[in-house]
PDB file of C-alpha atoms in Angstrom:
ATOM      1  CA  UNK A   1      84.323 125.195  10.034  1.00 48.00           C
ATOM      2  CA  UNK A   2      84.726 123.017  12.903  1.00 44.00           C
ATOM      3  CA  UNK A   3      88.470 122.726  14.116  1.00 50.00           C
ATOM      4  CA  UNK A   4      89.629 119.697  15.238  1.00 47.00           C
ATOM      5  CA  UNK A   5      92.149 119.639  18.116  1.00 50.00           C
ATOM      6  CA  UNK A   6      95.481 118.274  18.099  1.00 53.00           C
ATOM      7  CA  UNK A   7      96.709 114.924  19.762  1.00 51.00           C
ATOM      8  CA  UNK A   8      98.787 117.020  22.101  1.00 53.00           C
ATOM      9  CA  UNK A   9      95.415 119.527  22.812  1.00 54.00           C
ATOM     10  CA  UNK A  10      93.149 115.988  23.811  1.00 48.00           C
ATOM     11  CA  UNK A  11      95.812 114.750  25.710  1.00 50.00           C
ATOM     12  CA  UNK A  12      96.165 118.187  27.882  1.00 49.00           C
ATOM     13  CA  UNK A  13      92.356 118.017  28.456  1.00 52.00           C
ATOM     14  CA  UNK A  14      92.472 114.309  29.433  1.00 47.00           C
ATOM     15  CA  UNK A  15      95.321 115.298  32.121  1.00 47.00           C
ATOM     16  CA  UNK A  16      93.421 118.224  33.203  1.00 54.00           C
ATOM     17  CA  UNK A  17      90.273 116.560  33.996  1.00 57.00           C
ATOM     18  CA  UNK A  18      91.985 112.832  35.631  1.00 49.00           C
ATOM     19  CA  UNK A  19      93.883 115.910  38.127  1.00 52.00           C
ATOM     20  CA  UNK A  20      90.367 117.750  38.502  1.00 50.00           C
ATOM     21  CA  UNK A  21      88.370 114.239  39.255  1.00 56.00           C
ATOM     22  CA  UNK A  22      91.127 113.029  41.507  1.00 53.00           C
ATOM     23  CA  UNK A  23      91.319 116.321  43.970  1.00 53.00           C
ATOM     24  CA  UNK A  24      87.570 116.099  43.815  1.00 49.00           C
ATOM     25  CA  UNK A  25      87.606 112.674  45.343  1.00 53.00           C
ATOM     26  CA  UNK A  26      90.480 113.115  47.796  1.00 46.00           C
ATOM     27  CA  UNK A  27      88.344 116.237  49.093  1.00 48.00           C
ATOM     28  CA  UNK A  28      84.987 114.161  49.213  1.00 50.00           C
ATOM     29  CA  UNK A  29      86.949 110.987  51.123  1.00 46.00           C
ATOM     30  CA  UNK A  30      88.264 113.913  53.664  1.00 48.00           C
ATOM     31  CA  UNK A  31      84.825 115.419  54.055  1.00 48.00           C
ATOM     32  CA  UNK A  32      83.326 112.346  54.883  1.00 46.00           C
ATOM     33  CA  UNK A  33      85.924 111.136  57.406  1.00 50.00           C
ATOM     34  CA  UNK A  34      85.360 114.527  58.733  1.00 46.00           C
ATOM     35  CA  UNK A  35      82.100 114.246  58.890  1.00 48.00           C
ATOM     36  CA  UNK A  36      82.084 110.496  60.737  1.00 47.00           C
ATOM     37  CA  UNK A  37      85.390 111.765  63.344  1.00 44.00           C
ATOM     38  CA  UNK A  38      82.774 114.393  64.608  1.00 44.00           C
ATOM     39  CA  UNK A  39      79.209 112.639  64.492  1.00 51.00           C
ATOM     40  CA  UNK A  40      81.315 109.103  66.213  1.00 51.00           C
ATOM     41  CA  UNK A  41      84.251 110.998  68.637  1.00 45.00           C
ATOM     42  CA  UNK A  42      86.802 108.252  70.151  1.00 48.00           C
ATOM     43  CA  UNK A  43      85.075 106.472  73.018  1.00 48.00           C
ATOM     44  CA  UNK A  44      87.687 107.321  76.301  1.00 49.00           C
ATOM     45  CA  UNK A  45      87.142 104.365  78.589  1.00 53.00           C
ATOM     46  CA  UNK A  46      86.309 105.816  82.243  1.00 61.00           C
ATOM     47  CA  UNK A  47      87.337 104.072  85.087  1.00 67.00           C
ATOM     48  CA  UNK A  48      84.425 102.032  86.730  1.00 84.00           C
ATOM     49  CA  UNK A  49      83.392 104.617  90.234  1.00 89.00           C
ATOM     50  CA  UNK A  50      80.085 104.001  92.587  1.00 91.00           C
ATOM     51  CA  UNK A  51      77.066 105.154  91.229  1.00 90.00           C
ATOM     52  CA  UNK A  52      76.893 108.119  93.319  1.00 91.00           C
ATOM     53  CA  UNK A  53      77.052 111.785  92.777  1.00 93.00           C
ATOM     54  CA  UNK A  54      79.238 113.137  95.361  1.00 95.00           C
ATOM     55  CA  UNK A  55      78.570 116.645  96.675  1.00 96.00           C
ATOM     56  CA  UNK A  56      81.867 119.178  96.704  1.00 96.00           C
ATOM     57  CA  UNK A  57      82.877 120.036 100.410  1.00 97.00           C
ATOM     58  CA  UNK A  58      85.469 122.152 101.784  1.00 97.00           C
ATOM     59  CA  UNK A  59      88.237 120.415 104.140  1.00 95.00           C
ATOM     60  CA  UNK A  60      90.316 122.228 106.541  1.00 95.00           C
ATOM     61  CA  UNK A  61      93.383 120.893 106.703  1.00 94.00           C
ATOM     62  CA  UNK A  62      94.861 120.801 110.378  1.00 92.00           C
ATOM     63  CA  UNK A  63      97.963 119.457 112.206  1.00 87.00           C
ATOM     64  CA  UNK A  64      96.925 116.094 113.863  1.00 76.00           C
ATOM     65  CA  UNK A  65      94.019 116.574 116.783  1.00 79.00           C
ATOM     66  CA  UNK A  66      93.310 113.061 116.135  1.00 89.00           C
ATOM     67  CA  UNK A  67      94.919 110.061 114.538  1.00 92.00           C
ATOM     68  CA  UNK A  68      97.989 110.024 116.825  1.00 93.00           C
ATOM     69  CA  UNK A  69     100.247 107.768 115.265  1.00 93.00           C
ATOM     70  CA  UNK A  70      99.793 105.125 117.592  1.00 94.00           C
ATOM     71  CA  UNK A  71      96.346 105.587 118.893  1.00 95.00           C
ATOM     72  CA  UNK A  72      95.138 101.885 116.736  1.00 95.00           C
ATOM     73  CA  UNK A  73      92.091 102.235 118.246  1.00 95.00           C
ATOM     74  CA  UNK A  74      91.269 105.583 116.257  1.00 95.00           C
ATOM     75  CA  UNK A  75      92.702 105.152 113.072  1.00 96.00           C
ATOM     76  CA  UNK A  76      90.934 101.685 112.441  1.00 96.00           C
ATOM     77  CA  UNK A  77      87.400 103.854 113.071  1.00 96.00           C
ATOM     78  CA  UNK A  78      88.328 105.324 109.424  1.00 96.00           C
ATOM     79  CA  UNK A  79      87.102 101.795 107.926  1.00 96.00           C
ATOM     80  CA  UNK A  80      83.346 100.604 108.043  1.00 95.00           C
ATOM     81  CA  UNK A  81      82.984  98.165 110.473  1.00 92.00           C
ATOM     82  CA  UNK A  82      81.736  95.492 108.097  1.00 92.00           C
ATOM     83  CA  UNK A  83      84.468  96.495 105.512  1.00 92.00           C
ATOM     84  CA  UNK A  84      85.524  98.096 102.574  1.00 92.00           C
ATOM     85  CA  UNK A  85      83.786  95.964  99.907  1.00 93.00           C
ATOM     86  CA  UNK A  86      80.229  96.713  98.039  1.00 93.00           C
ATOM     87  CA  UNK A  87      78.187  94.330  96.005  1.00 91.00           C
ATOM     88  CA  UNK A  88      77.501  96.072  92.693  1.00 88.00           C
ATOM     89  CA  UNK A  89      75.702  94.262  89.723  1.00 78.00           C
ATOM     90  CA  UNK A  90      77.502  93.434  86.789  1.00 68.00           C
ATOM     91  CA  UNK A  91      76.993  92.316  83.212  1.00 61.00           C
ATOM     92  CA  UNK A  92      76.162  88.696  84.202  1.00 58.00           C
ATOM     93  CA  UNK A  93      75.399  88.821  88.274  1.00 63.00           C
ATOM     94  CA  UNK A  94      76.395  90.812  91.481  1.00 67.00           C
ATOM     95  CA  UNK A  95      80.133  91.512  91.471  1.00 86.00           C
ATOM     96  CA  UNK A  96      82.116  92.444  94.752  1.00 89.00           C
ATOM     97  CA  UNK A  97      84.426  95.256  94.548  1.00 92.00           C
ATOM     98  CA  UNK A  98      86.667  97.351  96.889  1.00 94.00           C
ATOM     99  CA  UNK A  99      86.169 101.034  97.481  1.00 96.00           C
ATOM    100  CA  UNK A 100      89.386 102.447  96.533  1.00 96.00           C
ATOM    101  CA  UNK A 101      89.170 105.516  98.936  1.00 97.00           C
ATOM    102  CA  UNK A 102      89.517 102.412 102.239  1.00 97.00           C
ATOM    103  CA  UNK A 103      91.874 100.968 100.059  1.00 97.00           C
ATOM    104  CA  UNK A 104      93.700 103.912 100.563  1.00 97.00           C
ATOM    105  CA  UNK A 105      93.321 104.545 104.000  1.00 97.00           C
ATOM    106  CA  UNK A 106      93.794 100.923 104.787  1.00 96.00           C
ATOM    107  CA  UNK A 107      97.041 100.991 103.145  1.00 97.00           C
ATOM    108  CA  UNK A 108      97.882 104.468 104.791  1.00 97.00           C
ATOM    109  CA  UNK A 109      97.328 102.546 108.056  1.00 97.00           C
ATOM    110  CA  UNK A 110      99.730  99.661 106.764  1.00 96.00           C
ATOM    111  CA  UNK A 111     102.379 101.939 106.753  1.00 97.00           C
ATOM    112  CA  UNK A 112     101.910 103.961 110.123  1.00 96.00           C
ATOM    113  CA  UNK A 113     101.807 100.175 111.560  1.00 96.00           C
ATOM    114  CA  UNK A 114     105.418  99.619 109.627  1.00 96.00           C
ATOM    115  CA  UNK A 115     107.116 102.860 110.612  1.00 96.00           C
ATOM    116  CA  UNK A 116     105.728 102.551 114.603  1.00 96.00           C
ATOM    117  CA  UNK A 117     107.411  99.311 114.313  1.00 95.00           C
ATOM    118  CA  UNK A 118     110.702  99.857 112.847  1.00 94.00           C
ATOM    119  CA  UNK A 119     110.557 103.348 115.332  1.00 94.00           C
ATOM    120  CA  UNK A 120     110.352 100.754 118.181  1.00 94.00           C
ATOM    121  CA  UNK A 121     113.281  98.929 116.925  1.00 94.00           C
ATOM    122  CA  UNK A 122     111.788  95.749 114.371  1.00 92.00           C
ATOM    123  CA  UNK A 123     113.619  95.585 111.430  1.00 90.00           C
ATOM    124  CA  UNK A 124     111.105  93.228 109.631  1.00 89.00           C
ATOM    125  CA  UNK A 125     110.710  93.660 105.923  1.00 91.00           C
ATOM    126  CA  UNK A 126     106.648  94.523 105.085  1.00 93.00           C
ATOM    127  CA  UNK A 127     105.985  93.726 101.302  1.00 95.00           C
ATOM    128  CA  UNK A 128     102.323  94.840 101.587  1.00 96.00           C
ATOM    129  CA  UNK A 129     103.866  98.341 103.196  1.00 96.00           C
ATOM    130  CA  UNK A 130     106.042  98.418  99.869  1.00 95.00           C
ATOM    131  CA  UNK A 131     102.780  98.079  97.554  1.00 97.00           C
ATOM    132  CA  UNK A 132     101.059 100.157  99.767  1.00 97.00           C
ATOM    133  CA  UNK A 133     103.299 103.022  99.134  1.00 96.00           C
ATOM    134  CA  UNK A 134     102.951 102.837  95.864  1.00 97.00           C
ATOM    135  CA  UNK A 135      99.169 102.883  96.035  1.00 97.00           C
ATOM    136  CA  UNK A 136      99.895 105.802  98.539  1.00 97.00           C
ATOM    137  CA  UNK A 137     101.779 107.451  95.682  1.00 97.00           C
ATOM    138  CA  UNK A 138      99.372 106.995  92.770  1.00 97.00           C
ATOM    139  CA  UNK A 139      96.184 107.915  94.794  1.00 97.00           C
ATOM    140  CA  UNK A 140      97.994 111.243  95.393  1.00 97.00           C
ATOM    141  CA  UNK A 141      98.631 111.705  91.854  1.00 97.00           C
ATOM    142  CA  UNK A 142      95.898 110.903  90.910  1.00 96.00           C
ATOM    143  CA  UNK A 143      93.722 113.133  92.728  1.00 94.00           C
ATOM    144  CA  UNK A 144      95.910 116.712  91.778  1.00 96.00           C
ATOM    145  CA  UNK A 145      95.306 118.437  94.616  1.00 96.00           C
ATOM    146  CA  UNK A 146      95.592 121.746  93.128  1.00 96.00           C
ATOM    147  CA  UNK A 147      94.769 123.916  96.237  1.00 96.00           C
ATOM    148  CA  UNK A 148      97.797 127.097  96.621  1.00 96.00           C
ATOM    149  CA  UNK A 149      99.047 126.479 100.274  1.00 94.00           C
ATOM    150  CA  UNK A 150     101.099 129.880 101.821  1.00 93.00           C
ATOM    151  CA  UNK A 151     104.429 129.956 101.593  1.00 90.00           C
ATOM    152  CA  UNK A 152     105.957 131.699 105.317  1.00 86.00           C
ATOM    153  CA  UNK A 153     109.583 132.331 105.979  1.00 83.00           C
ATOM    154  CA  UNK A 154     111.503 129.648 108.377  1.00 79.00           C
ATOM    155  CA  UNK A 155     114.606 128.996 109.527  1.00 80.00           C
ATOM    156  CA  UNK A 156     116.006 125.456 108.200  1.00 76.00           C
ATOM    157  CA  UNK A 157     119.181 125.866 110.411  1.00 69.00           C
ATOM    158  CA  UNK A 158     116.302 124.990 113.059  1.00 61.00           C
ATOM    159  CA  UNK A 159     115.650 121.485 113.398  1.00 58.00           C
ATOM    160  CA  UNK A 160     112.687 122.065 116.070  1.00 55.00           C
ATOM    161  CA  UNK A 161     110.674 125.023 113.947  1.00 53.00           C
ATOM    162  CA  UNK A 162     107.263 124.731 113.564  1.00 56.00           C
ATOM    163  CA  UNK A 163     106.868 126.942 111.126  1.00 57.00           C
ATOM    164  CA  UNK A 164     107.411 130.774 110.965  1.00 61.00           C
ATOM    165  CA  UNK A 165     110.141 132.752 111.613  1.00 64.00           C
ATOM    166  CA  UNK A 166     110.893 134.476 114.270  1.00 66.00           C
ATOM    167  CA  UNK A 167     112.430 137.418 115.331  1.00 64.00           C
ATOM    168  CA  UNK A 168     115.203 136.400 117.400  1.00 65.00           C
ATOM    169  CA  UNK A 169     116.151 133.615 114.865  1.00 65.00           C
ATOM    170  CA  UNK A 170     116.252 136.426 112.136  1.00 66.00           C
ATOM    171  CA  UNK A 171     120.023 137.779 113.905  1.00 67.00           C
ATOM    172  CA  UNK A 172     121.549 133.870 113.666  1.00 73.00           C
ATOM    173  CA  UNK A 173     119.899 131.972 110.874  1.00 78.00           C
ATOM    174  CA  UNK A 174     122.016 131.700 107.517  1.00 76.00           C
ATOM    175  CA  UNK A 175     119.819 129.675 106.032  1.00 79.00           C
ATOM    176  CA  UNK A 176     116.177 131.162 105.519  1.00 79.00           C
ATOM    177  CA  UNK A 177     113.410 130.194 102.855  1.00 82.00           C
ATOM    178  CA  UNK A 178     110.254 129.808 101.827  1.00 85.00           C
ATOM    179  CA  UNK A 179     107.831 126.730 103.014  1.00 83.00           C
ATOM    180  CA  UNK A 180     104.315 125.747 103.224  1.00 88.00           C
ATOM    181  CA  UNK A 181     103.353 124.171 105.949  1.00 87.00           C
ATOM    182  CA  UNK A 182      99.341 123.175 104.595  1.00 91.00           C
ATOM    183  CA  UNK A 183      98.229 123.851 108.105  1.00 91.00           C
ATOM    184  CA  UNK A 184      94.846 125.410 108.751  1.00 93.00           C
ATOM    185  CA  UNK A 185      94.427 125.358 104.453  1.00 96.00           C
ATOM    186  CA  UNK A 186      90.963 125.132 102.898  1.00 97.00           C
ATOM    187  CA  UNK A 187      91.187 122.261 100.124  1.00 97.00           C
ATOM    188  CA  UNK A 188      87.945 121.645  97.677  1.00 97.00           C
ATOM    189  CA  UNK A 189      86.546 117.935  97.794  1.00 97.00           C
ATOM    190  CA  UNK A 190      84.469 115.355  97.444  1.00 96.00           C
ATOM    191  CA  UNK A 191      81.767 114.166 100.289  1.00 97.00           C
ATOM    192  CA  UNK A 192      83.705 110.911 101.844  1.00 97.00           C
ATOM    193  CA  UNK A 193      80.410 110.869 104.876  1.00 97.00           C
ATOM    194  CA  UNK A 194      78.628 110.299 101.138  1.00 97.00           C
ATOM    195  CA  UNK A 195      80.981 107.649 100.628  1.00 97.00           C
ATOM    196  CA  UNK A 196      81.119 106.157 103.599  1.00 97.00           C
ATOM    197  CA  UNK A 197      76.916 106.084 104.052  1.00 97.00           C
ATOM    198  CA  UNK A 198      76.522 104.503 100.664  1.00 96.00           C
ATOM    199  CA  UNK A 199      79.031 101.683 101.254  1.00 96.00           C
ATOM    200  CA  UNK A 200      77.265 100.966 104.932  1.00 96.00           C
ATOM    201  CA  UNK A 201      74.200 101.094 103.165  1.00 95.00           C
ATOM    202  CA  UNK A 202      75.197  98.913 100.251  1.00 94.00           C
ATOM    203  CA  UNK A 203      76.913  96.075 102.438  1.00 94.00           C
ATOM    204  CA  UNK A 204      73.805  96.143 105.236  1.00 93.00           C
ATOM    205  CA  UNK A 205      71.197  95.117 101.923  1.00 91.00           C
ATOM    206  CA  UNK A 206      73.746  93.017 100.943  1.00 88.00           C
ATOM    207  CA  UNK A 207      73.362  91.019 104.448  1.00 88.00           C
ATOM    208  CA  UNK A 208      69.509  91.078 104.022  1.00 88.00           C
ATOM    209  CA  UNK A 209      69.356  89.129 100.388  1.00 84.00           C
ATOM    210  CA  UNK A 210      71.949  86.428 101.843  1.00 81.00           C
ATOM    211  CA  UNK A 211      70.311  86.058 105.083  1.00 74.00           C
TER     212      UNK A 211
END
């Protein structure tokens, strides 16, 4: 004989089968986000840089030779001569843009103008040093400049030091520690004569299509 199940018997198989079909589905949905997360990853937007591949160079980092602070003359031969803008094209036509490593150094220049100034006694209030500074600030961030500078022992009851600490200021000095003053440092970077040739480049065949 065939035995019939109970009420209570169909309605444990009914329950057992809606859980069973359920966690199937929740584990297909999963698997197929899964699968779509890894075949599409989030697009990161990058920041819009010359189409150049810049070559890594090494830098060593010295106390001024050049670039007195108020040699003008000097520090203004750290912008091209016809500028710090390119001509790049652009979804619809050529678009100008700035280059923001002479944005920099322009704005680095902006404030060595300011503080000469005030040093000399002007008391004049520079917005564009203010924004500079900040661009100052950010570009420094930005970059992470990772490189591990020594540390030597000086004396900061010293006001003249330049670093180092010497014998006879070992006997008198209370206040010794640690500090890194970057000179003669090897820092990792990126080509700026690369830069700099591509931009000269750029802006001279820029002259030739208008002229």
């Amino acid at each position: 004989m065939i035995s019939i199940p109970s009420h209570q018997s169909l309605w444990f198989i009914v329950l057992i089968s809606f859980l069973l079909t359920s966690m199937l589905n929740v584990y297909s949905i999963h698997k197929i986000r899964t699968s779509q997360a890894v075949q599409n990853p989030p697009i990161i937007p990058l920041a819009l840089e010359l189409p150049l591949p810049l070559n890594p160079v090494v830098l060593n980092f010295l106390f001024a030779q050049h670039y007195e602070i108020t040699n003008d003359t000097e520090w203004a031969t750290l912008i091209p001569d016809k500028g710090t803008h390119v001509h790049l094209p652009s979804h619809h036509s050529s678009q100008e843009f700035e280059v923001a490593l002479y944005h920099d150094l322009h704005c680095l220049n902006i404030i060595r103008s300011v503080f000469v100034s005030m040093r000399d006694g002007s008391t004049a209030h520079s917005p564009e040093a203010e924004q500079c500074l900040g661009t100052i600030r950010q570009a420094i961030l930005c970059t992470a400049d990772v490189t591990l500078e020594p540390a030597e022992l000086v004396c900061y009851d010293d006001d003249e030091s330049d670093g180092g600490l010497e014998e006879e200021e070992k006997e008198w000095c209370t206040n010794v520690g640690p500090e890194a003053s970057g000179n003669n440092v090897d820092h990792r970077c990126r080509d700026w004569v690369q830069v700099r040739e591509f931009v000269q480049k750029n802006q001279k065949n820029q002259r030739n299509q208008n002229d």
